[in-house]
Coordinates of C-alpha atoms and ligand atoms in Angstrom, one line a residue:
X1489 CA -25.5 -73.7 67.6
X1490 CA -29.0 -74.2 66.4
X1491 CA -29.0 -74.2 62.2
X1492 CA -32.7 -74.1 62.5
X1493 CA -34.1 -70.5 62.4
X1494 CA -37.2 -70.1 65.1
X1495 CA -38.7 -67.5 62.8
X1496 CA -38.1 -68.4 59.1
X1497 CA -37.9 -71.5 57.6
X1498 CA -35.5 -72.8 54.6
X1499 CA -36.5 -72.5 51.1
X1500 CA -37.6 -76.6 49.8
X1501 CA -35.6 -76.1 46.6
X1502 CA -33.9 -73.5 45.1
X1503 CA -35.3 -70.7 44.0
X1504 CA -34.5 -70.2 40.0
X1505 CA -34.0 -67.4 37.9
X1506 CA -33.9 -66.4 34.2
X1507 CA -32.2 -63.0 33.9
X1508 CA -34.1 -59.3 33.2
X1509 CA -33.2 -57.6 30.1
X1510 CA -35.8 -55.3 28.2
X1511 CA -38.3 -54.6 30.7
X1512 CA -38.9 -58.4 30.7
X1513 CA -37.9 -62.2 32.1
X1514 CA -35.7 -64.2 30.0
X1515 CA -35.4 -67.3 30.7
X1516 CA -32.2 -69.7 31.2
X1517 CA -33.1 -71.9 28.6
X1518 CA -29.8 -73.9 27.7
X1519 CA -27.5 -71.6 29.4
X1520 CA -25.4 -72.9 32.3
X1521 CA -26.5 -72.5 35.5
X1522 CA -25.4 -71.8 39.0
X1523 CA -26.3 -72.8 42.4
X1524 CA -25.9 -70.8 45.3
X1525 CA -25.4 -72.7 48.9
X1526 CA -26.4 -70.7 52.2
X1527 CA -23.6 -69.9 54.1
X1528 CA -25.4 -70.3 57.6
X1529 CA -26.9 -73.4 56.4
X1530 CA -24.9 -75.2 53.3
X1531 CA -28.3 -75.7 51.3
X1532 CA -28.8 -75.1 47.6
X1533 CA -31.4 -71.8 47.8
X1534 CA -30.6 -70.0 44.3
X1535 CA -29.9 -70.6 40.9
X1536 CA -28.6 -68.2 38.9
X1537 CA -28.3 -67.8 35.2
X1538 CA -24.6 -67.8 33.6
X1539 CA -25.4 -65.7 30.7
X1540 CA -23.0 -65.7 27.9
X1541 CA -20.9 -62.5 26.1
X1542 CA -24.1 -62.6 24.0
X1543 CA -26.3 -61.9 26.2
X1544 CA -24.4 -59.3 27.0
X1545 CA -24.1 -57.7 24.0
X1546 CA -27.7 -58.0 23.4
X1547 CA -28.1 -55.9 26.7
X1548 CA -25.7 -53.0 25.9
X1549 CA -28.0 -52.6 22.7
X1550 CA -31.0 -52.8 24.2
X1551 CA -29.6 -49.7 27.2
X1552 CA -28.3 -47.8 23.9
X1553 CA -31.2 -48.0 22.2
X1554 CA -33.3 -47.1 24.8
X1555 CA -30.8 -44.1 26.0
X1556 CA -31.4 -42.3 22.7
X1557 CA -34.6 -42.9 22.2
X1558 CA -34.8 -40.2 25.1
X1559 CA -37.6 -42.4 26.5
X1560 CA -36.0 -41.7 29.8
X1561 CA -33.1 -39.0 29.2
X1562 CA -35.7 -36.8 27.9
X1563 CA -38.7 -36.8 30.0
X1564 CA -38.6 -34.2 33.6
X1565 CA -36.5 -34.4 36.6
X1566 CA -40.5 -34.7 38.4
X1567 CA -41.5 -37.6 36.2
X1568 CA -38.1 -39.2 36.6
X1569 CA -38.9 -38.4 40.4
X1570 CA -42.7 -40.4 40.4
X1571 CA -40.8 -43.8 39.4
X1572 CA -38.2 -43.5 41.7
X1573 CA -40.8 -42.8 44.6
X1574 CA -42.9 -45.8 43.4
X1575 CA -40.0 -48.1 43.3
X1576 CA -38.7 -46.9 47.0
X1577 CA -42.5 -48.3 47.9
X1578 CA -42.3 -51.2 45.9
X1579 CA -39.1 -52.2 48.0
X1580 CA -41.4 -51.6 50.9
X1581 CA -43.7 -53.8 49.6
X1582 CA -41.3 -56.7 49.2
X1583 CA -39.0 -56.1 52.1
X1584 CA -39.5 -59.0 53.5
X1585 CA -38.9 -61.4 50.5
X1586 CA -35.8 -58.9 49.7
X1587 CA -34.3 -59.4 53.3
X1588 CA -35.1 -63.2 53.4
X1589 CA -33.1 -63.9 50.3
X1590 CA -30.5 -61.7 50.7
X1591 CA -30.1 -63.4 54.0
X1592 CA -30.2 -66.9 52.8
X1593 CA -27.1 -65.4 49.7
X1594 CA -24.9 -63.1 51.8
X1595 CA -25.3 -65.2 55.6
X1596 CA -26.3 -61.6 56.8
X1597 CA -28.4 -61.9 60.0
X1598 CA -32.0 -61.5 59.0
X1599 CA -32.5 -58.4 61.3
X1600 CA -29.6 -56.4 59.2
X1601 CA -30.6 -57.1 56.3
X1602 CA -34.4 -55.9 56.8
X1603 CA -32.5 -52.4 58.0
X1604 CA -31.3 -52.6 54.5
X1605 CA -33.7 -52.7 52.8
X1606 CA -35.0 -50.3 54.7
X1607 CA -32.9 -47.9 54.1
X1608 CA -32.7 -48.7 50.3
X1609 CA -36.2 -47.6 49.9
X1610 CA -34.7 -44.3 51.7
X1611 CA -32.3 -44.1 49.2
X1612 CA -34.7 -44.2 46.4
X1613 CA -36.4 -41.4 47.7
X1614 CA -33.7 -39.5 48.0
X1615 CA -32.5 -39.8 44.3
X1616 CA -36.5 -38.7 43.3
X1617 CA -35.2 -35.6 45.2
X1618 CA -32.5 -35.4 43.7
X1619 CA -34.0 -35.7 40.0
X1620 CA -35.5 -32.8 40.5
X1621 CA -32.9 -30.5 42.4
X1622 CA -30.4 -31.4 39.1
X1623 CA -29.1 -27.6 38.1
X1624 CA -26.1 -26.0 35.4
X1625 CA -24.8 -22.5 36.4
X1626 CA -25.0 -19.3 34.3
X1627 CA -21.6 -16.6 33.4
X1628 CA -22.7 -13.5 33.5
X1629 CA -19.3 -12.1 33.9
X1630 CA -18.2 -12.9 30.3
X1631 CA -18.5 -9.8 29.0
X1632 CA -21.5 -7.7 26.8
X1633 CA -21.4 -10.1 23.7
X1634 CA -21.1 -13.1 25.5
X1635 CA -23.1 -15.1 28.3
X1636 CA -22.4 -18.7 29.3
X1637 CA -24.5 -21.4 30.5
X1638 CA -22.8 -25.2 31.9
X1639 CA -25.6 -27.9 31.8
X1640 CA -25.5 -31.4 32.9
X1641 CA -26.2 -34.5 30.6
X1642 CA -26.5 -38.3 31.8
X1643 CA -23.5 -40.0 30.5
X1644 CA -25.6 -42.5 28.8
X1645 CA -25.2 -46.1 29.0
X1646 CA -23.5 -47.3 32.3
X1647 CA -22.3 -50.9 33.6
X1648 CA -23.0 -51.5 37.0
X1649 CA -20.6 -54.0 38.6
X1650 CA -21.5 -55.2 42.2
X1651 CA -19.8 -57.1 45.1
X1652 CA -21.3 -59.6 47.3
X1653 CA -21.1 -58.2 50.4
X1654 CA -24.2 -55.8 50.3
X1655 CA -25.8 -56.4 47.3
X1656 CA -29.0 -55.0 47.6
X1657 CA -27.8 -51.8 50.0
X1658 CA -24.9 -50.5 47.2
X1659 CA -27.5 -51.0 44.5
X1660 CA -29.3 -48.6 46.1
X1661 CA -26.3 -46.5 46.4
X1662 CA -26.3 -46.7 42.6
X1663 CA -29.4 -47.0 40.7
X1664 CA -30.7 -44.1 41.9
X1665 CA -28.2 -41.7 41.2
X1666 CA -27.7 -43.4 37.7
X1667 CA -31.7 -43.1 37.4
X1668 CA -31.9 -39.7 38.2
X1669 CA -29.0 -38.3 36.0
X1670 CA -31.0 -39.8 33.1
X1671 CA -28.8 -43.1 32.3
X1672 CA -29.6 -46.2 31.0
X1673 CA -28.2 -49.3 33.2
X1674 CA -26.8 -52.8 32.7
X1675 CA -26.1 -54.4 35.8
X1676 CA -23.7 -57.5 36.6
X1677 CA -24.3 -58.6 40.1
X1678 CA -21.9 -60.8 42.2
X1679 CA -22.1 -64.6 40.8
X1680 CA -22.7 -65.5 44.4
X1681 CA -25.6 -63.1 45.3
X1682 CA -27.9 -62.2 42.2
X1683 CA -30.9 -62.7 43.6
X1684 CA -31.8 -59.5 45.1
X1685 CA -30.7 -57.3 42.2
X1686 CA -32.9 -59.6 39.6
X1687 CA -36.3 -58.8 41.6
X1688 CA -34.8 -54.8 41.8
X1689 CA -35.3 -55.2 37.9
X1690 CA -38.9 -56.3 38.8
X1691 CA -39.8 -53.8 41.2
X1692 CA -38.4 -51.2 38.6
X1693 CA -40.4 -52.2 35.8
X1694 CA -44.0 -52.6 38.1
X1695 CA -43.0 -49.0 39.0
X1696 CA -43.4 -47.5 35.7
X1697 CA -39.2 -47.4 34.6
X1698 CA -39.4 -48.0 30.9
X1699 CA -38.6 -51.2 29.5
X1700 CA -34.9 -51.1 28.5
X1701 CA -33.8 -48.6 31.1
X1702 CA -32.6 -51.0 33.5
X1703 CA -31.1 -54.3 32.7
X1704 CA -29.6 -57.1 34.8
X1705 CA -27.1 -59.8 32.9
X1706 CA -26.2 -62.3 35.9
X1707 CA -23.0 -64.4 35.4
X1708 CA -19.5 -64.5 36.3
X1709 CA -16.9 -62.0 36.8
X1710 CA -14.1 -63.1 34.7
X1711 CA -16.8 -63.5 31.9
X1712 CA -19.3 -60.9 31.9
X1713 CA -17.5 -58.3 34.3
X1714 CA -14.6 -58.5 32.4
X1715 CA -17.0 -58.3 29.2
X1716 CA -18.3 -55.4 30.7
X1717 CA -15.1 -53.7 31.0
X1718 CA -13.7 -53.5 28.2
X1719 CA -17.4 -53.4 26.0
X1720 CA -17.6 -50.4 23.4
X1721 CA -21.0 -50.0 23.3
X1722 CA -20.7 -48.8 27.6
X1723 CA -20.3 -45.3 28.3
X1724 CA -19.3 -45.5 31.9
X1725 CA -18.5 -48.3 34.0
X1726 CA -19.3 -48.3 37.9
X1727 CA -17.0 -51.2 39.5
X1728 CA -17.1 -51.7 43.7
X1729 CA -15.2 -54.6 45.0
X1730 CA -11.9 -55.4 45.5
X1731 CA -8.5 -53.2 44.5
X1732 CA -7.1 -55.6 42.6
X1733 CA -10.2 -56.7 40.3
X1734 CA -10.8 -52.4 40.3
X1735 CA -7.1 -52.1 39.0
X1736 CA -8.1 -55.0 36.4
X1737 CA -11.7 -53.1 35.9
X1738 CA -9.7 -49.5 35.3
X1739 CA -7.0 -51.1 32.5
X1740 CA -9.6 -53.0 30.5
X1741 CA -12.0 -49.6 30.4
X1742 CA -9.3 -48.0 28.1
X1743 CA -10.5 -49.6 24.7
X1744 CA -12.8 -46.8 24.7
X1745 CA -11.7 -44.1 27.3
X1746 CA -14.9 -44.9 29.3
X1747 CA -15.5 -43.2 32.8
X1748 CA -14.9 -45.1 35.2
X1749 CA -15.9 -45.2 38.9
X1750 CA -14.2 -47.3 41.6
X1751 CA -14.9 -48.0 45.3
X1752 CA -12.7 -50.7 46.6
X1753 CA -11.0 -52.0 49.6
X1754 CA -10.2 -50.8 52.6
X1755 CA -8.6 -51.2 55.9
X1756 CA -9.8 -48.3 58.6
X1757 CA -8.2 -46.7 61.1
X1758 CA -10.2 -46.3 64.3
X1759 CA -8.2 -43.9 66.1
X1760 CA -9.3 -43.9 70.2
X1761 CA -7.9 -41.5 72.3
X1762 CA -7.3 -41.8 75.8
X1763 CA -9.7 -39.3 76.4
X1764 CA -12.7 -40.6 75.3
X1765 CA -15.7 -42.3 76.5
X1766 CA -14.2 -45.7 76.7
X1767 CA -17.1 -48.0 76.9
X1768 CA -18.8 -45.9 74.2
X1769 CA -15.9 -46.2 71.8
X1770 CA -15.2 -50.2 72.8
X1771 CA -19.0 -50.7 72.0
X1772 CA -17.9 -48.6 68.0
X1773 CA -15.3 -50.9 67.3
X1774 CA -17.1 -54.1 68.1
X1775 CA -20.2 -52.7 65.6
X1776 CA -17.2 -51.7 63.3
X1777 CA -15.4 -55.2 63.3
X1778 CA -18.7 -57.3 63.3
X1779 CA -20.8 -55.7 61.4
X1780 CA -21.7 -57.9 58.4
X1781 CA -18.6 -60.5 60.3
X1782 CA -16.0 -57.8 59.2
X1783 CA -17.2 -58.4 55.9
X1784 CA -17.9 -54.4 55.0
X1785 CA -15.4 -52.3 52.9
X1786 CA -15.3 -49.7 55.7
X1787 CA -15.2 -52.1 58.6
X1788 CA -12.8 -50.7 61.5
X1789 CA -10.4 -53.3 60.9
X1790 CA -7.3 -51.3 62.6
X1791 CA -7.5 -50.4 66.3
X1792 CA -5.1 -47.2 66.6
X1793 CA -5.3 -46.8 70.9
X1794 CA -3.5 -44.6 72.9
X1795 CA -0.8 -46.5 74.7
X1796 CA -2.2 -45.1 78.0
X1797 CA -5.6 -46.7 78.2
X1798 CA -4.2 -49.5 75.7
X1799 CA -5.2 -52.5 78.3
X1800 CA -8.0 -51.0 79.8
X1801 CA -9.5 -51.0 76.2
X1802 CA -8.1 -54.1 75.4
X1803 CA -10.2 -55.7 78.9
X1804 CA -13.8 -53.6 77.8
X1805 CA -13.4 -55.1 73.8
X1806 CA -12.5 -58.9 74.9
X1807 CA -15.8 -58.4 77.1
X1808 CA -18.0 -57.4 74.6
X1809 CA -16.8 -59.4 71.7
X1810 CA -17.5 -62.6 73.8
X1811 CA -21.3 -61.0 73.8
X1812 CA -21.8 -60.9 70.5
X1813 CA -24.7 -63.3 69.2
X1814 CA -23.4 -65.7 66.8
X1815 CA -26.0 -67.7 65.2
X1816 CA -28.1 -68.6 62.4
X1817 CA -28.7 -65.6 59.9
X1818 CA -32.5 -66.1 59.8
X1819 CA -32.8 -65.9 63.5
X1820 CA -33.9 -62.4 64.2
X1821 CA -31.8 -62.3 67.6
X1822 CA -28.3 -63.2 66.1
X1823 CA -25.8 -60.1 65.5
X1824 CA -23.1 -61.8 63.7
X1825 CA -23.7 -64.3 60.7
X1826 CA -22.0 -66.5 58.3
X1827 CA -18.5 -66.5 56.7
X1828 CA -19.6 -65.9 52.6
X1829 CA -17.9 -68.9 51.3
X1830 CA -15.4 -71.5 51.9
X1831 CA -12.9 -70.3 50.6
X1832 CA -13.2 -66.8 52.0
X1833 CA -13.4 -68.5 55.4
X1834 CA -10.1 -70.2 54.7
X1835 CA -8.4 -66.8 53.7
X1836 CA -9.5 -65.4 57.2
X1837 CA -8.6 -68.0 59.0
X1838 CA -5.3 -67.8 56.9
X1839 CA -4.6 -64.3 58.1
X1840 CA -5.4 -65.0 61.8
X1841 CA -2.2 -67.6 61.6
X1842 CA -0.1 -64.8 59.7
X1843 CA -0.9 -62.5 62.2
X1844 CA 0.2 -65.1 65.4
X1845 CA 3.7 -66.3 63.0
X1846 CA 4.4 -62.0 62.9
X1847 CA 4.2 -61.8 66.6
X1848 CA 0.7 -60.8 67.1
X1849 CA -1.2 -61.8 70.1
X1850 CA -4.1 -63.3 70.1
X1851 CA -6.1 -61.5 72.8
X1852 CA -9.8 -63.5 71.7
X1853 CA -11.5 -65.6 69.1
X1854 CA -9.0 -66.7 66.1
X1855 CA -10.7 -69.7 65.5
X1856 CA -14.4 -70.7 64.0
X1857 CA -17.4 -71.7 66.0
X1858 CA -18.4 -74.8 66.3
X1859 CA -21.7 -75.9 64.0
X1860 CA -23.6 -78.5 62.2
X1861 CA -23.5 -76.5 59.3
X1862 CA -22.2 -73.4 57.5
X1863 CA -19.3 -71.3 58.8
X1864 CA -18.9 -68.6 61.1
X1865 CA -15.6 -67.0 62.8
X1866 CA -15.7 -65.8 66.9
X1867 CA -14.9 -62.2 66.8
X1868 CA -11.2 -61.9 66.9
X1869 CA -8.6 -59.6 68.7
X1870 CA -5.1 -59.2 67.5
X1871 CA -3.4 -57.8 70.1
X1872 CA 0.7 -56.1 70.1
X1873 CA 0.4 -55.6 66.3
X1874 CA 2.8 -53.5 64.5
X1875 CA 1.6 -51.1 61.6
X1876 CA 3.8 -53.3 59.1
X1877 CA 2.2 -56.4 59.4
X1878 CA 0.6 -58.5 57.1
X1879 CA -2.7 -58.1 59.4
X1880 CA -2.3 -54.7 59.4
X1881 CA -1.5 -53.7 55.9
X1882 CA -4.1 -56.1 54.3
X1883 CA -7.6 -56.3 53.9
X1884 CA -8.6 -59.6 55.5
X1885 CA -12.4 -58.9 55.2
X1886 CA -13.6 -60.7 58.7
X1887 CA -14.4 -60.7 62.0
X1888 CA -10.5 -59.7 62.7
X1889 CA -9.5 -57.0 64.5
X1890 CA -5.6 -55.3 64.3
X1891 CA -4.9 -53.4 67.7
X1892 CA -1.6 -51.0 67.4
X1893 CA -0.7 -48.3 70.2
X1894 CA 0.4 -45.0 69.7
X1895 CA 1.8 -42.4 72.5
X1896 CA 1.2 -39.0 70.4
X1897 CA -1.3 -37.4 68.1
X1898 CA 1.3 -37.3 64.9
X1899 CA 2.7 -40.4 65.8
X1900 CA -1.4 -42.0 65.6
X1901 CA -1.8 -40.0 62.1
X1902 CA 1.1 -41.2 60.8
X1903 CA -0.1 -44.7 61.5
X1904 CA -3.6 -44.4 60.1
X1905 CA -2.0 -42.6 56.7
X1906 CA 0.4 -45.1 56.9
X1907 CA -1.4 -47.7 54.2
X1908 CA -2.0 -48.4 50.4
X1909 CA -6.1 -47.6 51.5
X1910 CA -8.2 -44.2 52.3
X1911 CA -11.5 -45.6 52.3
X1912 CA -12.6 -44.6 56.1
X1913 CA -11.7 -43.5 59.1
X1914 CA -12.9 -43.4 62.8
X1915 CA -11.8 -41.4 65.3
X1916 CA -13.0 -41.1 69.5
X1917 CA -12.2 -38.4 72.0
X1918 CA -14.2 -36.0 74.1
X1919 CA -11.9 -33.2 72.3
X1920 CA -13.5 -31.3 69.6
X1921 CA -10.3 -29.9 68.6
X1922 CA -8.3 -33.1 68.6
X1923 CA -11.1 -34.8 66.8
X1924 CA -11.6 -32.1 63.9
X1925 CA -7.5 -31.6 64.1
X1926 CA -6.8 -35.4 63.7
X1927 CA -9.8 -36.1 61.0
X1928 CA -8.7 -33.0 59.1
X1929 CA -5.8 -34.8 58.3
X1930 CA -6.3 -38.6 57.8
X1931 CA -6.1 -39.7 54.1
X1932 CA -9.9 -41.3 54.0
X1933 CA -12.9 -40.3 51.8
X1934 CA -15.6 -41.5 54.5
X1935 CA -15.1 -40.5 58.0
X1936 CA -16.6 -40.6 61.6
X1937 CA -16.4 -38.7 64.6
X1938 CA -17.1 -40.7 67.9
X1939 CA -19.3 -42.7 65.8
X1940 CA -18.6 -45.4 63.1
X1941 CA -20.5 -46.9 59.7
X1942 CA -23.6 -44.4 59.7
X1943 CA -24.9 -42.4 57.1
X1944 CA -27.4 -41.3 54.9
X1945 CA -28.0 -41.5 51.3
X1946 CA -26.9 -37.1 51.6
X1947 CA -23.3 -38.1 52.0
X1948 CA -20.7 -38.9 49.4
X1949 CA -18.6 -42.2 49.7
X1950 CA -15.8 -43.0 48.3
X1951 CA -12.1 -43.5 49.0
X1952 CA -8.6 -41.5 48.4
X1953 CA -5.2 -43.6 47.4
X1954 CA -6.2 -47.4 46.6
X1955 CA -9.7 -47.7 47.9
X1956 CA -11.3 -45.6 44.4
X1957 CA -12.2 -43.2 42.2
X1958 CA -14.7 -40.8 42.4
X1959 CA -17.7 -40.7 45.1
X1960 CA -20.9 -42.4 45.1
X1961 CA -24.5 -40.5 46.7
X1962 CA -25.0 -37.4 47.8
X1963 CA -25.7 -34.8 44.8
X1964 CA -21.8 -36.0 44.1
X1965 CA -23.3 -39.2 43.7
X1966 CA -25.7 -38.4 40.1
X1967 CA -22.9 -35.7 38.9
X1968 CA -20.6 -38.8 39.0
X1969 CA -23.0 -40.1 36.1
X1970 CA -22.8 -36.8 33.9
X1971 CA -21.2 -35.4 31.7
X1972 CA -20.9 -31.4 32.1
X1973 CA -21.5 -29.2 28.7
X1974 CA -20.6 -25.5 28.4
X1975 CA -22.6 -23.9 26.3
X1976 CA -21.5 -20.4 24.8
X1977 CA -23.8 -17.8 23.6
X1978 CA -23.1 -14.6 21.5
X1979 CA -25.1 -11.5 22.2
X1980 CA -25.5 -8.5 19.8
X1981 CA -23.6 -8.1 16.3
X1982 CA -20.6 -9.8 15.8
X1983 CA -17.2 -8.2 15.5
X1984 CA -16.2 -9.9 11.8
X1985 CA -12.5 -11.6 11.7
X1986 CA -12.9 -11.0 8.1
X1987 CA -12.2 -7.6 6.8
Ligands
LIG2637 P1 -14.5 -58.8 43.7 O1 -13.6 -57.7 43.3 O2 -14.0 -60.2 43.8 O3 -15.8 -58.8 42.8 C1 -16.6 -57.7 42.7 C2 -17.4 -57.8 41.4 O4 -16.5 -57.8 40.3 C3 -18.2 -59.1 41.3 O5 -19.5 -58.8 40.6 C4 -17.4 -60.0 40.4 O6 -18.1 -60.9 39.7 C5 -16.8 -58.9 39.5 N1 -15.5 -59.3 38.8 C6 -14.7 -60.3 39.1 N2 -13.7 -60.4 38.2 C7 -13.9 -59.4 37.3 C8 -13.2 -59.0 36.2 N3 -12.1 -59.6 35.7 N4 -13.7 -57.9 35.5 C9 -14.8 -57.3 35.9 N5 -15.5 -57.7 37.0 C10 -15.1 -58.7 37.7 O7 -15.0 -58.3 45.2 P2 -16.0 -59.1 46.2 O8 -15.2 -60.2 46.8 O9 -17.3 -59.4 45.5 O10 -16.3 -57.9 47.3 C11 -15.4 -57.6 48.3 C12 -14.5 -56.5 48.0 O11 -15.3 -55.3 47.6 C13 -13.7 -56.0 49.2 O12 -12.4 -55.6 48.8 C14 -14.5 -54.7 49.6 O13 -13.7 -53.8 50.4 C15 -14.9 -54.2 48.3 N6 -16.1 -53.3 48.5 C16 -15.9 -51.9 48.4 C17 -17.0 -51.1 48.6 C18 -16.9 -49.6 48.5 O14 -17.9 -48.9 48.5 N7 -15.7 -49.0 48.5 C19 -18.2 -51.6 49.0 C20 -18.4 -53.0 49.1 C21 -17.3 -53.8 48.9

């Protein structure tokens, strides 16, 4: 494999960043540091700030103060809306420095990671919408002497917590929401991908937000997440990653009974029929397996087939895994990218040899591609899998894919409910009644229909059982950061409880 992208070249030296707190740049000065390799390419190309429980704390105050100085909770839905518009074009302007070092963090092909930003500046526009669409309800029906009215208020100050696997894309599916309730926002991105969401604070300020609304404190998890957590001064905290660090996230929130909104792990069910359009559905569960190498909390990562058309399937996936265009993340052309670090590769490749020691058959890949430098997996099929094992109750967050058969419809939901997780859910058929009937009941807060990992920023996500708490986008998505306040009126005189 070529390292050396055709299009884009690699940066000479790291790029180097202070952190964004106040509307302004602050700069490392004698704080530790951090330096991010490329996982297509094992060369230093960030370094990132460690800032310190101080930094922190400075931060909260600075998203307080500025919350009740209504600077920002107390202007219009429509001027709200005018920032958020100029932002989504600001992303536009900078797409391509936003894709190129996302790229060069995550070891996302270059060509997904343009579509993400993309479609962040989408969501963006969506959340100036939905600034302005944000409505109470009215009780008429209280009687004569008394009428009722439920409002909404932002929360106030909320801690953003962010994973590495799309850090730009589930910022999006954030800020917005958070801007357009009215909060103020301190942000801890993932140690190994900051980049991205320190120029969001730039873009956000050149677009008019006022200085203190949002605030980015880069560092560690086990420092400033867990500072985050458990901090006082934070109203709400919004944690997406993994179940266990969300468990960890959800008991250190209780100092001060702060909300708390979780989207975690997952492992989907993609539930294909033996009626469906085969080569349609094969062609799903590749995209659902590969996309961002497996790496996404709603890939597909457990194939639910009909026993019928089991090896038929089994014959169209091996085919068009071996298609799929490994290679360099900043060549346009490559499909699947790099493995995010080291150590995440050796967890994969980990599972692959669980999965073979259960009894698991290893139908393609299960080993990593040959290269002069970074680390990628060959898409991988595990076939004769049974629902209880390891490979198929775990998240193992790669190019790996569980295949289990099933002979009737209850028999297939019972398999797919059959896990700790309800994040998503795919299921194929030509049936509209089977595929309503099965959906209907599968325990997952995402879900597709002969389709898999689409969207738009109008849908909630979110997950039942281990995979979260509460729902991101969508009008769901900005109610998540409010708090609802019923207001009680008296009409006419008052009946006196004092004779
Ligand atoms: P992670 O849980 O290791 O880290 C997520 C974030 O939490 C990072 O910013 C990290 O620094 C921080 N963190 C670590 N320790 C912490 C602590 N003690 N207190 C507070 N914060 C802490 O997850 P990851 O490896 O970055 O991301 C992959 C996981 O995220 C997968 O499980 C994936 O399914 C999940 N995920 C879920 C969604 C969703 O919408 N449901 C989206 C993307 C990723």
């Amino acid at each position: 494999m070529d390292a050396k992208s055709p299009t884009l070249s690699l940066p000479a030296q790291p790029r180097e960043f202070g952190f964004h707190v106040g509307g302004r740049w602050i700069a490392t000065g004698s704080r530790e540091t951090m330096v991010r390799l490329s996982p297509g390419h094992d060369v230093p190309v960030t370094r990132i700030t460690l800032c310190t429980r101080k930094d922190l704390d400075n931060a909260v105050a600075v998203a307080r103060k500025t919350f009740d100085s209504r600077v920002w909770s107390g202007i219009s839905g429509a001027e709200r809306a005018t920032v958020l518009l100029k932002a989504a074009a600001g992303i536009r302007a900078r797409a391509e420095e936003l894709a190129y070092w996302e790229t060069l963090e995550t070891g996302k092909p270059i060509s997904q990671s343009r579509a993400e930003i993309e479609g962040a500046a989408g969501i963006y526009e969506y959340g100036a919408g939905a600034a302005r669409c944000l409505h109470g309800d009215s009780f008429n029906n209280l009687g004569d002497k008394l009428f009722g009215i439920v409002t909404r208020e932002p929360v106030g100050v909320v801690g953003l917590i962010t994973p590495w696997n799309f850090p730009f894309f589930i910022l999006a599916e954030r800020i917005p929401f958070m801007l357009a309730a009215g909060c103020t926002i301190v942000a801890k991105p993932s140690e190994m991908t900051s980049a991205t969401t320190l120029i969001m604070a730039e873009i956000l300020t050149d677009a008019g937000l006022p200085e203190g609304v949002f605030n980015v404190v880069s560092g560690t998890g086990p420092e400033i997440g867990q500072a985050m957590t458990e901090h006082m001064g934070i109203d709400q905290v919004s944690f997406t990653g993994s179940t266990a660090v969300g468990r960890h996230a959800l008991l250190a929130s209780a100092g001060n009974f702060k909300k708390v909104g979780l989207e975690l792990g997952g492992k989907s069910p993609q539930v294909v029929f033996a009626d469906a359009n085969l080569d349609d559905a094969a062609d799903g569960v590749v995209f659902g397996i590969c996309h961002n190498a497996g790496q996404c909390c709603v890939s597909g990562s457990r194939l639910i087939v009909e026993k019928s058309v089991a090896a038929e399937f089994e014959k169209l996936l091996v085919d068009k895994f071996a298609r799929v265009r490994i290679g360099d993340p900043l060549d346009p052309r490559t499909q699947l990218g790099a493995i995010v670090s080291a150590a995440h590769n050796e967890k994969i490749l980990g599972y692959i040899r669980k999965g073979s020691e259960e009894g698991a058959r290893l139908a393609c890949g299960g080993e990593s591609v040959a290269s002069k430098a970074g680390r990628f997996i060959h898409p991988t099929l595990l076939a004769d899998v049974t629902n209880h094992m390891v490979v198929a109750r775990e998240e193992i967050f790669g190019p790996v894919l569980a295949m289990i058969t099933f002979e009737t419809r209850e028999e297939a939901i019972e398999l797919a409910n059959d896990n700790a997780y309800g994040l998503a859910a795919s299921v194929w058929t030509s049936d509209l009644d089977k595929a309503l009937g099965t959906i209907r009941r599968i325990q997952a807060g995402r879900t597709w229909i002969n389709t898999t990992i689409t969207g738009g920023p109008e849908m909630p996500i979110g997950g039942f059982k281990q995979s979260g708490i509460g729902r991101d986008t969508g009008m769901y998505g900005v109610e998540e950061y409010m708090e609802v306040k019923s207001i009680h009126i008296a009409l006419g005189a008052r009946d006196h409880w004092v004779s």
